[in-house]
Every structure is written in C-alpha cells, then in structure tokens.
N, CA, C and O atoms as a printed pandas DataFrame, in Angstrom:
     atom_number atom_name residue_name chain_id  residue_number  x_coord  y_coord  z_coord
0              1         N          THR        A               1  -13.005    0.694   -6.833
1              2        CA          THR        A               1  -13.330   -0.572   -7.458
2              3         C          THR        A               1  -12.802   -1.710   -6.593
3              4         O          THR        A               1  -11.891   -1.515   -5.788
4              5         N          ASN        A               2  -13.354   -2.856   -6.756
5              6        CA          ASN        A               2  -12.957   -4.026   -5.971
6              7         C          ASN        A               2  -12.052   -4.930   -6.793
7              8         O          ASN        A               2  -12.440   -6.043   -7.148
8              9         N          LYS        A               3  -10.868   -4.465   -7.091
9             10        CA          LYS        A               3   -9.906   -5.272   -7.827
10            11         C          LYS        A               3   -8.978   -5.956   -6.843
11            12         O          LYS        A               3   -8.658   -5.411   -5.787
12            13         N          GLN        A               4   -8.556   -7.141   -7.200
13            14        CA          GLN        A               4   -7.551   -7.845   -6.416
14            15         C          GLN        A               4   -6.413   -8.214   -7.333
15            16         O          GLN        A               4   -6.630   -8.617   -8.475
16            17         N          PHE        A               5   -5.206   -8.079   -6.838
17            18        CA          PHE        A               5   -4.052   -8.514   -7.587
18            19         C          PHE        A               5   -2.945   -8.863   -6.611
19            20         O          PHE        A               5   -2.940   -8.420   -5.463
20            21         N          LYS        A               6   -2.025   -9.654   -7.084
21            22        CA          LYS        A               6   -0.893  -10.078   -6.266
22            23         C          LYS        A               6    0.359   -9.403   -6.795
23            24         O          LYS        A               6    0.532   -9.233   -8.002
24            25         N          ILE        A               7    1.223   -9.023   -5.875
25            26        CA          ILE        A               7    2.504   -8.468   -6.270
26            27         C          ILE        A               7    3.604   -9.184   -5.496
27            28         O          ILE        A               7    3.396   -9.647   -4.374
28            29         N          ARG        A               8    4.749   -9.264   -6.101
29            30        CA          ARG        A               8    5.908   -9.862   -5.437
30            31         C          ARG        A               8    6.808   -8.737   -4.960
31            32         O          ARG        A               8    7.111   -7.802   -5.701
32            33         N          VAL        A               9    7.226   -8.845   -3.719
33            34        CA          VAL        A               9    8.103   -7.847   -3.131
34            35         C          VAL        A               9    9.203   -8.539   -2.348
35            36         O          VAL        A               9    9.057   -9.689   -1.934
36            37         N          LYS        A              10   10.289   -7.838   -2.150
37            38        CA          LYS        A              10   11.386   -8.351   -1.338
38            39         C          LYS        A              10   11.127   -8.000    0.118
39            40         O          LYS        A              10   10.449   -7.010    0.394
40            41         N          PRO        A              11   11.646   -8.780    1.054
41            42        CA          PRO        A              11   11.486   -8.441    2.474
42            43         C          PRO        A              11   12.018   -7.052    2.816
43            44         O          PRO        A              11   11.531   -6.409    3.746
44            45         N          SER        A              12   13.011   -6.592    2.069
45            46        CA          SER        A              12   13.603   -5.278    2.343
46            47         C          SER        A              12   12.850   -4.128    1.669
47            48         O          SER        A              12   13.176   -2.963    1.897
48            49         N          SER        A              13   11.853   -4.438    0.846
49            50        CA          SER        A              13   11.080   -3.390    0.173
50            51         C          SER        A              13   10.335   -2.546    1.192
51            52         O          SER        A              13    9.814   -3.058    2.183
52            53         N          THR        A              14   10.292   -1.243    0.934
53            54        CA          THR        A              14    9.547   -0.353    1.820
54            55         C          THR        A              14    8.141   -0.131    1.268
55            56         O          THR        A              14    7.871   -0.389    0.095
56            57         N          VAL        A              15    7.271    0.342    2.116
57            58        CA          VAL        A              15    5.909    0.694    1.703
58            59         C          VAL        A              15    5.989    1.756    0.606
59            60         O          VAL        A              15    5.215    1.707   -0.350
60            61         N          ARG        A              16    6.902    2.705    0.726
61            62        CA          ARG        A              16    7.079    3.739   -0.293
62            63         C          ARG        A              16    7.398    3.110   -1.652
63            64         O          ARG        A              16    6.856    3.535   -2.672
64            65         N          GLU        A              17    8.266    2.110   -1.671
65            66        CA          GLU        A              17    8.618    1.431   -2.921
66            67         C          GLU        A              17    7.420    0.681   -3.501
67            68         O          GLU        A              17    7.231    0.651   -4.717
68            69         N          ILE        A              18    6.625    0.085   -2.644
69            70        CA          ILE        A              18    5.422   -0.611   -3.107
70            71         C          ILE        A              18    4.457    0.381   -3.739
71            72         O          ILE        A              18    3.887    0.111   -4.796
72            73         N          LYS        A              19    4.274    1.524   -3.096
73            74        CA          LYS        A              19    3.398    2.558   -3.646
74            75         C          LYS        A              19    3.891    3.029   -5.010
75            76         O          LYS        A              19    3.092    3.231   -5.924
76            77         N          LYS        A              20    5.200    3.203   -5.148
77            78        CA          LYS        A              20    5.757    3.624   -6.436
78            79         C          LYS        A              20    5.440    2.577   -7.512
79            80         O          LYS        A              20    5.115    2.929   -8.646
80            81         N          GLY        A              21    5.536    1.301   -7.154
81            82        CA          GLY        A              21    5.199    0.243   -8.096
82            83         C          GLY        A              21    3.728    0.223   -8.461
83            84         O          GLY        A              21    3.366   -0.103   -9.591
84            85         N          LEU        A              22    2.889    0.569   -7.515
85            86        CA          LEU        A              22    1.444    0.581   -7.757
86            87         C          LEU        A              22    1.007    1.773   -8.605
87            88         O          LEU        A              22   -0.073    1.750   -9.196
88            89         N          GLU        A              23    1.835    2.811   -8.669
89            90        CA          GLU        A              23    1.503    3.968   -9.507
90            91         C          GLU        A              23    1.209    3.527  -10.940
91            92         O          GLU        A              23    0.241    3.979  -11.550
92            93         N          ASN        A              24    2.045    2.650  -11.463
93            94        CA          ASN        A              24    1.881    2.199  -12.850
94            95         C          ASN        A              24    0.690    1.276  -13.025
95            96         O          ASN        A              24    0.034    1.300  -14.066
96            97         N          VAL        A              25    0.406    0.473  -12.028
97            98        CA          VAL        A              25   -0.685   -0.493  -12.107
98            99         C          VAL        A              25   -2.040    0.191  -11.962
99           100         O          VAL        A              25   -2.986   -0.132  -12.681
100          101         N          GLU        A              26   -2.128    1.134  -11.032
101          102        CA          GLU        A              26   -3.414    1.747  -10.704
102          103         C          GLU        A              26   -3.590    3.181  -11.196
103          104         O          GLU        A              26   -4.653    3.772  -11.005
104          105         N          ASN        A              27   -2.558    3.748  -11.828
105          106        CA          ASN        A              27   -2.629    5.152  -12.259
106          107         C          ASN        A              27   -3.015    6.081  -11.116
107          108         O          ASN        A              27   -3.829    6.989  -11.283
108          109         N          LEU        A              28   -2.428    5.843   -9.971
109          110        CA          LEU        A              28   -2.686    6.646   -8.782
110          111         C          LEU        A              28   -1.335    7.026   -8.192
111          112         O          LEU        A              28   -0.581    6.148   -7.774
112          113         N          PRO        A              29   -1.013    8.319   -8.150
113          114        CA          PRO        A              29    0.285    8.733   -7.622
114          115         C          PRO        A              29    0.517    8.206   -6.196
115          116         O          PRO        A              29   -0.411    8.128   -5.391
116          117         N          ALA        A              30    1.763    7.852   -5.908
117          118        CA          ALA        A              30    2.110    7.312   -4.585
118          119         C          ALA        A              30    1.655    8.241   -3.469
119          120         O          ALA        A              30    1.218    7.776   -2.417
120          121         N          ALA        A              31    1.752    9.538   -3.685
121          122        CA          ALA        A              31    1.366   10.508   -2.651
122          123         C          ALA        A              31   -0.128   10.459   -2.339
123          124         O          ALA        A              31   -0.558   10.895   -1.271
124          125         N          ASP        A              32   -0.908    9.930   -3.267
125          126        CA          ASP        A              32   -2.363    9.850   -3.077
126          127         C          ASP        A              32   -2.818    8.478   -2.587
127          128         O          ASP        A              32   -4.018    8.220   -2.493
128          129         N          GLN        A              33   -1.871    7.602   -2.277
129          130        CA          GLN        A              33   -2.204    6.248   -1.853
130          131         C          GLN        A              33   -2.101    6.085   -0.348
131          132         O          GLN        A              33   -1.233    6.669    0.302
132          133         N          LYS        A              34   -3.000    5.282    0.190
133          134        CA          LYS        A              34   -2.913    4.802    1.572
134          135         C          LYS        A              34   -2.955    3.285    1.496
135          136         O          LYS        A              34   -3.820    2.720    0.827
136          137         N          LEU        A              35   -2.034    2.627    2.170
137          138        CA          LEU        A              35   -2.058    1.171    2.256
138          139         C          LEU        A              35   -2.455    0.799    3.676
139          140         O          LEU        A              35   -1.872    1.287    4.645
140          141         N          ILE        A              36   -3.452   -0.070    3.787
141          142        CA          ILE        A              36   -4.033   -0.432    5.080
142          143         C          ILE        A              36   -3.867   -1.929    5.310
143          144         O          ILE        A              36   -4.200   -2.740    4.446
144          145         N          LEU        A              37   -3.348   -2.287    6.483
145          146        CA          LEU        A              37   -3.198   -3.681    6.892
146          147         C          LEU        A              37   -3.719   -3.804    8.315
147          148         O          LEU        A              37   -3.281   -3.077    9.206
148          149         N          ASN        A              38   -4.645   -4.713    8.528
149          150        CA          ASN        A              38   -5.224   -4.928    9.867
150          151         C          ASN        A              38   -5.707   -3.630   10.498
151          152         O          ASN        A              38   -5.433   -3.356   11.666
152          153         N          ASN        A              39   -6.427   -2.835    9.716
153          154        CA          ASN        A              39   -7.029   -1.578   10.170
154          155         C          ASN        A              39   -6.023   -0.509   10.554
155          156         O          ASN        A              39   -6.378    0.440   11.254
156          157         N          SER        A              40   -4.775   -0.634   10.115
157          158        CA          SER        A              40   -3.754    0.376   10.397
158          159         C          SER        A              40   -3.125    0.839    9.085
159          160         O          SER        A              40   -2.821    0.035    8.204
160          161         N          GLU        A              41   -2.937    2.159    8.976
161          162        CA          GLU        A              41   -2.274    2.700    7.795
162          163         C          GLU        A              41   -0.777    2.416    7.886
163          164         O          GLU        A              41   -0.153    2.650    8.921
164          165         N          LEU        A              42   -0.219    1.916    6.807
165          166        CA          LEU        A              42    1.202    1.603    6.777
166          167         C          LEU        A              42    2.005    2.871    6.541
167          168         O          LEU        A              42    1.604    3.740    5.767
168          169         N          LYS        A              43    3.134    2.967    7.212
169          170        CA          LYS        A              43    4.019    4.118    7.069
170          171         C          LYS        A              43    5.007    3.851    5.938
171          172         O          LYS        A              43    5.466    2.724    5.757
172          173         N          ASP        A              44    5.330    4.896    5.183
173          174        CA          ASP        A              44    6.188    4.762    4.001
174          175         C          ASP        A              44    7.537    4.120    4.305
175          176         O          ASP        A              44    8.084    3.418    3.455
176          177         N          GLU        A              45    8.080    4.343    5.489
177          178        CA          GLU        A              45    9.410    3.830    5.812
178          179         C          GLU        A              45    9.401    2.375    6.300
179          180         O          GLU        A              45   10.464    1.769    6.440
180          181         N          GLN        A              46    8.234    1.819    6.556
181          182        CA          GLN        A              46    8.160    0.427    7.008
182          183         C          GLN        A              46    8.606   -0.513    5.892
183          184         O          GLN        A              46    8.365   -0.257    4.712
184          185         N          THR        A              47    9.260   -1.604    6.287
185          186        CA          THR        A              47    9.657   -2.619    5.309
186          187         C          THR        A              47    8.655   -3.770    5.343
187          188         O          THR        A              47    7.926   -3.948    6.319
188          189         N          VAL        A              48    8.632   -4.533    4.282
189          190        CA          VAL        A              48    7.765   -5.711    4.216
190          191         C          VAL        A              48    8.089   -6.654    5.370
191          192         O          VAL        A              48    7.191   -7.215    5.999
192          193         N          ASP        A              49    9.365   -6.819    5.635
193          194        CA          ASP        A              49    9.800   -7.714    6.715
194          195         C          ASP        A              49    9.235   -7.292    8.071
195          196         O          ASP        A              49    8.939   -8.145    8.909
196          197         N          SER        A              50    9.084   -6.007    8.290
197          198        CA          SER        A              50    8.590   -5.514    9.588
198          199         C          SER        A              50    7.076   -5.647    9.746
199          200         O          SER        A              50    6.548   -5.444   10.839
200          201         N          LEU        A              51    6.374   -5.987    8.664
201          202        CA          LEU        A              51    4.912   -6.015    8.698
202          203         C          LEU        A              51    4.330   -7.340    9.179
203          204         O          LEU        A              51    3.127   -7.424    9.424
204          205         N          ASP        A              52    5.141   -8.356    9.317
205          206        CA          ASP        A              52    4.669   -9.677    9.746
206          207         C          ASP        A              52    3.543  -10.182    8.836
207          208         O          ASP        A              52    2.500  -10.640    9.303
208          209         N          LEU        A              53    3.785  -10.084    7.531
209          210        CA          LEU        A              53    2.790  -10.555    6.563
210          211         C          LEU        A              53    2.735  -12.071    6.539
211          212         O          LEU        A              53    3.743  -12.754    6.719
212          213         N          GLN        A              54    1.554  -12.572    6.317
213          214        CA          GLN        A              54    1.303  -13.999    6.166
214          215         C          GLN        A              54    0.909  -14.253    4.712
215          216         O          GLN        A              54    0.535  -13.314    4.009
216          217         N          PRO        A              55    0.984  -15.492    4.250
217          218        CA          PRO        A              55    0.619  -15.773    2.852
218          219         C          PRO        A              55   -0.797  -15.311    2.479
219          220         O          PRO        A              55   -1.057  -14.989    1.320
220          221         N          ASP        A              56   -1.692  -15.278    3.437
221          222        CA          ASP        A              56   -3.064  -14.877    3.139
222          223         C          ASP        A              56   -3.374  -13.438    3.559
223          224         O          ASP        A              56   -4.536  -13.033    3.586
224          225         N          SER        A              57   -2.329  -12.665    3.888
225          226        CA          SER        A              57   -2.541  -11.268    4.288
226          227         C          SER        A              57   -3.092  -10.462    3.118
227          228         O          SER        A              57   -2.741  -10.690    1.960
228          229         N          ILE        A              58   -3.960   -9.520    3.449
229          230        CA          ILE        A              58   -4.528   -8.625    2.448
230          231         C          ILE        A              58   -4.207   -7.194    2.859
231          232         O          ILE        A              58   -4.494   -6.769    3.978
232          233         N          ILE        A              59   -3.607   -6.465    1.928
233          234        CA          ILE        A              59   -3.347   -5.049    2.130
234          235         C          ILE        A              59   -4.321   -4.294    1.235
235          236         O          ILE        A              59   -4.441   -4.587    0.046
236          237         N          PHE        A              60   -5.008   -3.332    1.810
237          238        CA          PHE        A              60   -5.990   -2.551    1.063
238          239         C          PHE        A              60   -5.359   -1.264    0.570
239          240         O          PHE        A              60   -4.649   -0.584    1.311
240          241         N          LEU        A              61   -5.622   -0.934   -0.683
241          242        CA          LEU        A              61   -5.167    0.311   -1.279
242          243         C          LEU        A              61   -6.357    1.259   -1.331
243          244         O          LEU        A              61   -7.395    0.949   -1.916
244          245         N          CYS        A              62   -6.186    2.417   -0.710
245          246        CA          CYS        A              62   -7.226    3.434   -0.697
246          247         C          CYS        A              62   -6.662    4.727   -1.261
247          248         O          CYS        A              62   -5.466    4.998   -1.160
248          249         N          LYS        A              63   -7.523    5.498   -1.842
249          250        CA          LYS        A              63   -7.121    6.815   -2.317
250          251         C          LYS        A              63   -7.211    7.786   -1.141
251          252         O          LYS        A              63   -8.248    7.890   -0.487
252          253         N          ALA        A              64   -6.115    8.490   -0.885
253          254        CA          ALA        A              64   -6.104    9.477    0.188
254          255         C          ALA        A              64   -6.975   10.652   -0.243
255          256         O          ALA        A              64   -6.818   11.181   -1.343
256          257         N          LEU        A              65   -7.871   11.046    0.611
257          258        CA          LEU        A              65   -8.752   12.171    0.310
258          259         C          LEU        A              65   -8.233   13.410    1.014
259          260         O          LEU        A              65   -7.871   13.363    2.190
260          261         N          LEU        A              66   -8.199   14.505    0.299
261          262        CA          LEU        A              66   -7.765   15.767    0.879
262          263         C          LEU        A              66   -8.988   16.650    1.089
263          264         O          LEU        A              66   -9.772   16.885    0.169
264          265         N          ALA        A              67   -9.131   17.124    2.294
265          266        CA          ALA        A              67  -10.260   17.985    2.603
266          267         C          ALA        A              67   -9.878   19.448    2.349
267          268         O          ALA        A              67   -8.788   19.887    2.716
268          269         N          GLU        A              68  -10.759   20.170    1.740
269          270        CA          GLU        A              68  -10.541   21.604    1.541
270          271         C          GLU        A              68  -11.439   22.348    2.500
271          272         O          GLU        A              68  -12.624   22.042    2.631
272          273         N          TRP        A              69  -10.867   23.321    3.163
273          274        CA          TRP        A              69  -11.632   24.099    4.135
274          275         C          TRP        A              69  -11.818   25.500    3.654
275          276         O          TRP        A              69  -12.441   26.311    4.340
C-alpha cells in the first residue's frame, strides 16, 4: 500500500529500533522489514545520525520476500 507517515527518532536510534517501532504500526515483524534510503537497504546496526537524513528524506518500508527453492 502507499501509506505515508512520519515518525520521530533520536539521532542515536538504530535501524533495528526503528523496525521494532514499525512492527506495531504496520503489523509487520521487524525480521520481515527492509528499509530503503536512496536505493540502498539500511543495515540494522546503522544509527539515524549515520544516515545523513535531511528534513525531506524518504525511507521506504518494504516487505522482505523469502524465496523457496
């Protein structure tokens, strides 16, 4: 779905912590989430401060797809 929402985070917050917060909002487990910024997947250990976010930055939330072989 094409939902947009704003969240407040601390500069020291990690991507993992953001995903945990989004679990409640989107009913999607953190392990099944991918966060994308500027065409790059964010790593769980990255902090908000390290991402060089701007006020108009958009982070995309995608559901991680698991392939079965």
